[in-house]
N, CA, C and O atoms as a DFTB+ gen file, in Angstrom:
476 C
 N C O
     1  1      31.961     -14.824       3.985
     2  2      31.583     -16.142       4.309
     3  2      30.341     -16.452       3.331
     4  3      29.354     -15.719       3.277
     5  1      30.490     -17.540       2.618
     6  2      29.468     -17.924       1.695
     7  2      28.165     -18.389       2.356
     8  3      27.110     -18.390       1.721
     9  1      28.244     -18.784       3.638
    10  2      26.984     -19.242       4.296
    11  2      26.189     -18.140       4.966
    12  3      25.101     -18.401       5.480
    13  1      26.700     -16.905       4.978
    14  2      26.047     -15.831       5.608
    15  2      25.164     -15.127       4.585
    16  3      25.691     -14.649       3.580
    17  1      23.828     -15.034       4.788
    18  2      22.937     -14.425       3.812
    19  2      23.159     -12.901       3.841
    20  3      23.595     -12.322       4.836
    21  1      22.835     -12.293       2.701
    22  2      22.769     -10.814       2.699
    23  2      21.334     -10.459       2.242
    24  3      20.666     -11.244       1.568
    25  1      20.902      -9.287       2.623
    26  2      19.551      -8.781       2.299
    27  2      19.516      -8.527       0.782
    28  3      20.319      -7.768       0.239
    29  1      18.552      -9.194       0.121
    30  2      18.373      -8.875      -1.302
    31  2      17.377      -7.742      -1.507
    32  3      17.637      -6.816      -2.276
    33  1      16.230      -7.812      -0.817
    34  2      15.254      -6.842      -0.920
    35  2      14.168      -6.981       0.126
    36  3      14.112      -7.995       0.823
    37  1      13.320      -6.003       0.250
    38  2      12.112      -6.076       1.105
    39  2      10.954      -6.133       0.117
    40  3      10.909      -5.372      -0.849
    41  1      10.036      -7.028       0.365
    42  2       8.917      -7.188      -0.558
    43  2       7.624      -6.876       0.186
    44  3       7.388      -7.395       1.277
    45  1       6.784      -6.023      -0.410
    46  2       5.452      -5.668       0.110
    47  2       4.398      -6.221      -0.713
    48  3       4.370      -6.016      -1.926
    49  1       3.472      -6.958      -0.068
    50  2       2.222      -7.457      -0.722
    51  2       1.352      -6.299      -0.926
    52  3       1.340      -5.381      -0.105
    53  1       0.602      -6.291      -2.010
    54  2      -0.299      -5.164      -2.268
    55  2      -1.250      -5.514      -3.410
    56  3      -1.018      -6.503      -4.106
    57  1      -2.331      -4.724      -3.629
    58  2      -3.243      -5.006      -4.775
    59  2      -2.707      -4.605      -6.124
    60  3      -3.035      -5.220      -7.139
    61  1      -1.855      -3.540      -6.143
    62  2      -1.415      -2.989      -7.458
    63  2       0.055      -2.611      -7.329
    64  3       0.370      -1.497      -6.911
    65  1       0.988      -3.551      -7.693
    66  2       2.457      -3.315      -7.534
    67  2       2.951      -2.052      -8.198
    68  3       3.736      -1.303      -7.617
    69  1       2.493      -1.812      -9.424
    70  2       3.041      -0.619     -10.175
    71  2       2.634       0.698      -9.434
    72  3       3.458       1.591      -9.234
    73  1       1.414       0.777      -9.061
    74  2       0.953       2.008      -8.385
    75  2       1.659       2.241      -7.009
    76  3       2.058       3.362      -6.694
    77  1       1.797       1.182      -6.224
    78  2       2.482       1.342      -4.992
    79  2       3.970       1.601      -5.150
    80  3       4.543       2.381      -4.389
    81  1       4.618       0.951      -6.142
    82  2       6.027       1.258      -6.289
    83  2       6.230       2.645      -6.765
    84  3       7.234       3.260      -6.404
    85  1       5.301       3.214      -7.594
    86  2       5.433       4.618      -8.043
    87  2       5.304       5.542      -6.789
    88  3       6.018       6.539      -6.689
    89  1       4.403       5.209      -5.850
    90  2       4.307       6.011      -4.587
    91  2       5.657       6.009      -3.900
    92  3       6.155       7.086      -3.573
    93  1       6.262       4.897      -3.668
    94  2       7.506       4.821      -2.869
    95  2       8.624       5.472      -3.683
    96  3       9.472       6.153      -3.107
    97  1       8.650       5.287      -4.968
    98  2       9.708       5.881      -5.784
    99  2       9.621       7.427      -5.691
   100  3      10.663       8.080      -5.646
   101  1       8.422       8.021      -5.662
   102  2       8.288       9.457      -5.486
   103  2       8.657       9.820      -4.011
   104  3       9.403      10.773      -3.786
   105  1       8.149       9.083      -3.042
   106  2       8.446       9.370      -1.640
   107  2       9.896       9.414      -1.408
   108  3      10.365      10.346      -0.755
   109  1      10.663       8.467      -1.896
   110  2      12.089       8.305      -1.663
   111  2      12.925       9.034      -2.682
   112  3      14.142       9.104      -2.510
   113  1      12.337       9.595      -3.757
   114  2      13.015      10.296      -4.814
   115  2      13.986       9.340      -5.485
   116  3      15.136       9.702      -5.735
   117  1      13.524       8.083      -5.791
   118  2      14.191       7.044      -6.484
   119  2      13.799       7.039      -7.906
   120  3      12.838       7.721      -8.261
   121  1      14.491       6.294      -8.784
   122  2      14.063       6.206     -10.144
   123  2      12.745       5.517     -10.281
   124  3      12.319       4.784      -9.388
   125  1      12.078       5.750     -11.421
   126  2      10.773       5.130     -11.687
   127  2      10.931       3.552     -11.627
   128  3      11.991       2.990     -11.904
   129  1       9.828       2.922     -11.256
   130  2       9.914       1.450     -11.062
   131  2       9.996       0.660     -12.379
   132  3       9.631       1.147     -13.449
   133  1      10.467      -0.520     -12.258
   134  2      10.448      -1.603     -13.222
   135  2       9.292      -2.455     -12.876
   136  3       9.138      -2.806     -11.705
   137  1       8.402      -2.845     -13.873
   138  2       7.280      -3.671     -13.538
   139  2       7.106      -4.803     -14.518
   140  3       7.492      -4.666     -15.679
   141  1       6.533      -5.930     -14.092
   142  2       6.223      -7.015     -14.930
   143  2       5.042      -6.626     -15.819
   144  3       4.173      -5.857     -15.406
   145  1       5.016      -7.160     -17.038
   146  2       3.935      -6.789     -18.024
   147  2       2.549      -6.998     -17.503
   148  3       1.633      -6.239     -17.821
   149  1       2.380      -8.052     -16.679
   150  2       1.061      -8.415     -16.078
   151  2       0.818      -7.678     -14.770
   152  3      -0.206      -7.937     -14.138
   153  1       1.705      -6.756     -14.310
   154  2       1.590      -5.997     -13.062
   155  2       1.520      -6.948     -11.844
   156  3       0.848      -6.631     -10.863
   157  1       2.171      -8.052     -11.896
   158  2       2.165      -8.926     -10.751
   159  2       3.354      -8.634      -9.847
   160  3       3.374      -9.149      -8.729
   161  1       4.361      -7.835     -10.255
   162  2       5.560      -7.530      -9.546
   163  2       6.149      -6.260     -10.020
   164  3       6.099      -5.969     -11.215
   165  1       6.715      -5.471      -9.127
   166  2       7.403      -4.224      -9.486
   167  2       8.549      -3.996      -8.517
   168  3       8.525      -4.434      -7.367
   169  1       9.534      -3.306      -9.015
   170  2      10.777      -3.147      -8.230
   171  2      11.266      -1.697      -8.369
   172  3      11.251      -1.104      -9.448
   173  1      11.702      -1.159      -7.214
   174  2      12.408       0.187      -7.210
   175  2      13.718      -0.064      -6.436
   176  3      13.824      -0.973      -5.613
   177  1      14.700       0.788      -6.746
   178  2      15.974       0.733      -6.090
   179  2      16.757       2.031      -6.244
   180  3      16.457       2.877      -7.086
   181  1      17.791       2.155      -5.379
   182  2      18.619       3.326      -5.455
   183  2      20.111       3.005      -5.735
   184  3      21.016       3.760      -5.381
   185  1      20.317       1.796      -6.417
   186  2      21.610       1.435      -6.675
   187  2      22.190       0.401      -5.663
   188  3      23.214      -0.227      -5.932
   189  1      21.531       0.245      -4.527
   190  2      21.971      -0.725      -3.508
   191  2      20.744      -1.404      -2.905
   192  3      20.594      -2.625      -2.904
   193  1      19.912      -0.564      -2.413
   194  2      18.698      -1.079      -1.663
   195  2      17.566      -1.291      -2.665
   196  3      17.343      -0.460      -3.545
   197  1      16.827      -2.451      -2.519
   198  2      15.627      -2.731      -3.389
   199  2      14.469      -2.862      -2.497
   200  3      14.547      -3.423      -1.404
   201  1      13.337      -2.315      -2.990
   202  2      11.990      -2.642      -2.456
   203  2      11.211      -3.126      -3.586
   204  3      11.139      -2.503      -4.645
   205  1      10.595      -4.295      -3.354
   206  2       9.833      -4.915      -4.376
   207  2       8.374      -5.075      -3.947
   208  3       8.096      -5.131      -2.749
   209  1       7.442      -5.148      -4.889
   210  2       6.003      -5.105      -4.682
   211  2       5.405      -6.305      -5.373
   212  3       5.673      -6.551      -6.549
   213  1       4.621      -7.030      -4.670
   214  2       4.027      -8.300      -5.191
   215  2       2.553      -8.232      -5.119
   216  3       1.992      -7.902      -4.074
   217  1       1.868      -8.551      -6.261
   218  2       0.427      -8.570      -6.283
   219  2      -0.118      -9.751      -5.500
   220  3       0.355     -10.878      -5.647
   221  1      -1.147      -9.478      -4.640
   222  2      -1.811     -10.455      -3.876
   223  2      -3.312     -10.392      -4.089
   224  3      -3.937      -9.366      -3.822
   225  1      -3.878     -11.455      -4.557
   226  2      -5.335     -11.429      -4.723
   227  2      -6.045     -11.270      -3.428
   228  3      -5.609     -11.833      -2.425
   229  1      -7.128     -10.525      -3.393
   230  2      -7.915     -10.310      -2.199
   231  2      -7.092      -9.684      -1.067
   232  3      -7.309      -9.972       0.110
   233  1      -6.161      -8.837      -1.444
   234  2      -5.269      -8.136      -0.458
   235  2      -6.120      -7.363       0.548
   236  3      -7.085      -6.699       0.170
   237  1      -5.757      -7.453       1.844
   238  2      -6.415      -6.671       2.932
   239  2      -5.321      -5.996       3.637
   240  3      -4.349      -6.608       4.081
   241  1      -5.494      -4.671       3.742
   242  2      -4.427      -3.834       4.403
   243  2      -4.407      -4.080       5.865
   244  3      -5.444      -4.372       6.460
   245  1      -3.221      -3.969       6.485
   246  2      -3.174      -4.074       7.989
   247  2      -4.019      -3.003       8.650
   248  3      -4.239      -1.921       8.106
   249  1      -4.482      -3.340       9.836
   250  2      -5.178      -2.332      10.640
   251  2      -4.130      -1.809      11.642
   252  3      -3.279      -2.556      12.125
   253  1      -4.220      -0.538      11.930
   254  2      -3.191       0.027      12.783
   255  2      -3.816       0.996      13.774
   256  3      -4.671       1.779      13.361
   257  1      -3.465       1.000      15.003
   258  2      -2.367       0.131      15.638
   259  2      -2.878      -1.230      16.086
   260  3      -2.066      -2.089      16.432
   261  1      -4.195      -1.467      16.097
   262  2      -4.695      -2.797      16.536
   263  2      -5.744      -3.230      15.526
   264  3      -6.063      -2.516      14.576
   265  1      -6.262      -4.411      15.762
   266  2      -7.306      -4.917      14.922
   267  2      -7.182      -6.258      14.404
   268  3      -6.302      -6.998      14.846
   269  1      -8.007      -6.649      13.482
   270  2      -8.005      -8.012      12.942
   271  2      -6.726      -8.379      12.106
   272  3      -6.323      -9.541      12.059
   273  1      -6.114      -7.368      11.462
   274  2      -4.972      -7.542      10.657
   275  2      -3.836      -6.648      11.181
   276  3      -3.700      -5.536      10.669
   277  1      -3.028      -7.041      12.143
   278  2      -2.057      -6.166      12.659
   279  2      -0.871      -6.063      11.693
   280  3      -0.619      -6.946      10.873
   281  1      -0.179      -4.973      11.830
   282  2       1.051      -4.808      10.994
   283  2       2.045      -5.928      11.402
   284  3       2.104      -6.332      12.564
   285  1       2.811      -6.406      10.422
   286  2       3.811      -7.380      10.733
   287  2       5.176      -6.757      10.615
   288  3       6.114      -7.315      11.184
   289  1       5.365      -5.709       9.965
   290  2       6.572      -4.938       9.896
   291  2       6.222      -3.546       9.287
   292  3       5.157      -3.351       8.701
   293  1       7.143      -2.626       9.450
   294  2       6.969      -1.319       8.785
   295  2       8.346      -0.753       8.403
   296  3       9.386      -1.194       8.892
   297  1       8.303       0.187       7.555
   298  2       9.580       0.906       7.155
   299  2       9.721       2.186       7.993
   300  3       8.782       2.963       8.166
   301  1      10.914       2.353       8.489
   302  2      11.249       3.627       9.142
   303  2      12.194       4.380       8.179
   304  3      13.274       3.909       7.820
   305  1      11.711       5.594       7.779
   306  2      12.462       6.385       6.856
   307  2      12.929       7.648       7.527
   308  3      12.141       8.444       8.037
   309  1      14.285       7.813       7.511
   310  2      14.869       8.987       8.151
   311  2      14.694      10.212       7.282
   312  3      14.820      10.146       6.059
   313  1      14.392      11.367       7.943
   314  2      14.328      12.702       7.271
   315  2      14.917      13.768       8.108
   316  3      14.909      13.674       9.335
   317  1      15.444      14.809       7.467
   318  2      16.083      15.950       8.118
   319  2      15.020      16.919       8.522
   320  3      15.099      17.485       9.613
   321  1      14.010      17.145       7.681
   322  2      12.991      18.121       7.966
   323  2      11.668      17.393       8.036
   324  3      11.080      17.156       6.981
   325  1      11.163      17.025       9.172
   326  2       9.986      16.221       9.249
   327  2       8.722      16.903       8.738
   328  3       7.841      16.284       8.141
   329  1       8.675      18.210       9.000
   330  2       7.535      18.962       8.524
   331  2       7.423      19.046       7.024
   332  3       6.324      18.928       6.482
   333  1       8.498      19.241       6.356
   334  2       8.559      19.292       4.870
   335  2       8.300      17.823       4.369
   336  3       7.550      17.643       3.409
   337  1       8.885      16.820       4.982
   338  2       8.657      15.445       4.567
   339  2       7.229      15.011       4.735
   340  3       6.709      14.220       3.947
   341  1       6.593      15.530       5.765
   342  2       5.113      15.261       6.028
   343  2       4.318      15.803       4.841
   344  3       3.525      15.069       4.251
   345  1       4.516      17.080       4.478
   346  2       3.771      17.689       3.453
   347  2       3.963      16.937       2.121
   348  3       3.016      16.765       1.354
   349  1       5.130      16.521       1.879
   350  2       5.388      15.762       0.605
   351  2       4.699      14.445       0.647
   352  3       4.059      14.071      -0.335
   353  1       4.791      13.699       1.744
   354  2       4.158      12.408       1.879
   355  2       2.672      12.470       1.662
   356  3       2.112      11.694       0.888
   357  1       2.025      13.405       2.353
   358  2       0.589      13.573       2.256
   359  2       0.217      13.954       0.835
   360  3      -0.785      13.466       0.311
   361  1       0.982      14.796       0.215
   362  2       0.640      15.281      -1.137
   363  2       0.624      14.191      -2.135
   364  3      -0.155      14.224      -3.088
   365  1       1.486      13.199      -1.940
   366  2       1.529      12.039      -2.922
   367  2       0.735      10.862      -2.488
   368  3       0.784       9.834      -3.164
   369  1      -0.014      10.928      -1.384
   370  2      -0.960       9.918      -1.132
   371  2      -0.860       9.238       0.224
   372  3      -1.622       8.303       0.471
   373  1       0.025       9.647       1.111
   374  2       0.138       9.047       2.420
   375  2      -0.957       9.531       3.303
   376  3      -1.421      10.660       3.141
   377  1      -1.387       8.736       4.220
   378  2      -2.391       9.170       5.237
   379  2      -1.782       9.141       6.665
   380  3      -1.265       8.121       7.120
   381  1      -1.865      10.268       7.325
   382  2      -1.233      10.424       8.644
   383  2      -2.071       9.585       9.675
   384  3      -3.295       9.690       9.760
   385  1      -1.343       8.776      10.422
   386  2      -2.077       7.856      11.387
   387  2      -1.799       8.374      12.826
   388  3      -2.710       8.350      13.654
   389  1      -0.584       8.833      13.139
   390  2      -0.161       9.177      14.456
   391  2       1.028      10.136      14.376
   392  3       1.824      10.059      13.441
   393  1       1.148      11.029      15.345
   394  2       2.199      11.970      15.366
   395  2       2.849      11.978      16.809
   396  3       2.179      12.192      17.819
   397  1       4.162      11.737      16.822
   398  2       4.941      11.772      18.074
   399  2       5.971      12.837      17.970
   400  3       6.108      13.474      16.925
   401  1       6.712      13.053      19.041
   402  2       7.752      14.115      19.026
   403  2       8.801      13.911      17.926
   404  3       9.121      14.856      17.205
   405  1       9.343      12.689      17.785
   406  2      10.439      12.502      16.868
   407  2      10.060      11.696      15.638
   408  3      10.921      11.448      14.795
   409  1       8.805      11.275      15.498
   410  2       8.357      10.540      14.260
   411  2       6.922      10.695      14.068
   412  3       6.175      11.095      14.960
   413  1       6.523      10.356      12.831
   414  2       5.075      10.343      12.450
   415  2       4.796       9.024      11.725
   416  3       5.617       8.545      10.943
   417  1       3.658       8.467      11.991
   418  2       3.193       7.203      11.436
   419  2       2.228       7.507      10.337
   420  3       1.342       8.340      10.527
   421  1       2.352       6.866       9.175
   422  2       1.572       7.022       8.000
   423  2       1.070       5.659       7.517
   424  3       1.603       4.624       7.916
   425  1       0.019       5.657       6.637
   426  2      -0.336       4.511       5.839
   427  2      -0.005       4.853       4.423
   428  3      -0.309       5.967       3.996
   429  1       0.590       3.983       3.670
   430  2       0.823       4.176       2.214
   431  2      -0.509       3.873       1.480
   432  3      -1.429       3.388       2.139
   433  1      -0.667       4.118       0.196
   434  2      -1.885       3.989      -0.487
   435  2      -2.530       2.608      -0.382
   436  3      -3.741       2.477      -0.558
   437  1      -1.717       1.561      -0.093
   438  2      -2.226       0.219       0.087
   439  2      -2.497      -0.110       1.561
   440  3      -2.923      -1.222       1.872
   441  1      -2.254       0.850       2.476
   442  2      -2.532       0.708       3.870
   443  2      -1.385       0.189       4.696
   444  3      -1.603      -0.080       5.877
   445  1      -0.156       0.021       4.174
   446  2       0.951      -0.409       4.993
   447  2       1.462       0.734       5.884
   448  3       1.764       1.801       5.349
   449  1       1.575       0.575       7.186
   450  2       2.177       1.634       7.972
   451  2       3.656       1.836       7.629
   452  3       4.359       0.872       7.326
   453  1       4.127       3.084       7.676
   454  2       5.496       3.470       7.609
   455  2       5.709       4.710       8.446
   456  3       4.756       5.439       8.721
   457  1       6.912       4.960       8.847
   458  2       7.208       6.087       9.719
   459  2       8.215       7.010       9.062
   460  3       9.155       6.543       8.419
   461  1       8.029       8.336       9.216
   462  2       8.995       9.345       8.885
   463  2       9.654       9.715      10.195
   464  3       8.961      10.185      11.097
   465  1      10.971       9.528      10.352
   466  2      11.625       9.747      11.610
   467  2      12.633      10.850      11.511
   468  3      13.454      10.860      10.593
   469  1      12.593      11.789      12.442
   470  2      13.536      12.875      12.433
   471  2      14.957      12.333      12.753
   472  3      15.120      11.563      13.700
   473  1      15.957      12.726      11.982
   474  2      17.282      12.264      12.243
   475  2      18.083      13.338      12.903
   476  3      19.257      13.133      13.209
């Protein structure tokens, strides 16, 4: 159906698109990002899914779980070995925010919450 939209990408606002796209490319083991020459935009993908990163002046990270700037969405990333995925995420710059039985909540280097979920 031509009138039914399809998801093109998810776009994250951030202060430094290239640096944040490199973090997610490493976390997801995707190819290195493509970036605009002025670093206003960067894109990563795995051949189907795209995550894009957009520079925002005076960016302020969400506060989690509550606060003046609540999260508006987050990424849930499935993993088979949550302990190994945790070590990898923290090693490349994620900050652990919360730990539950089947998932862990982190902040990426720009402060966006994301979850590693046991599958």
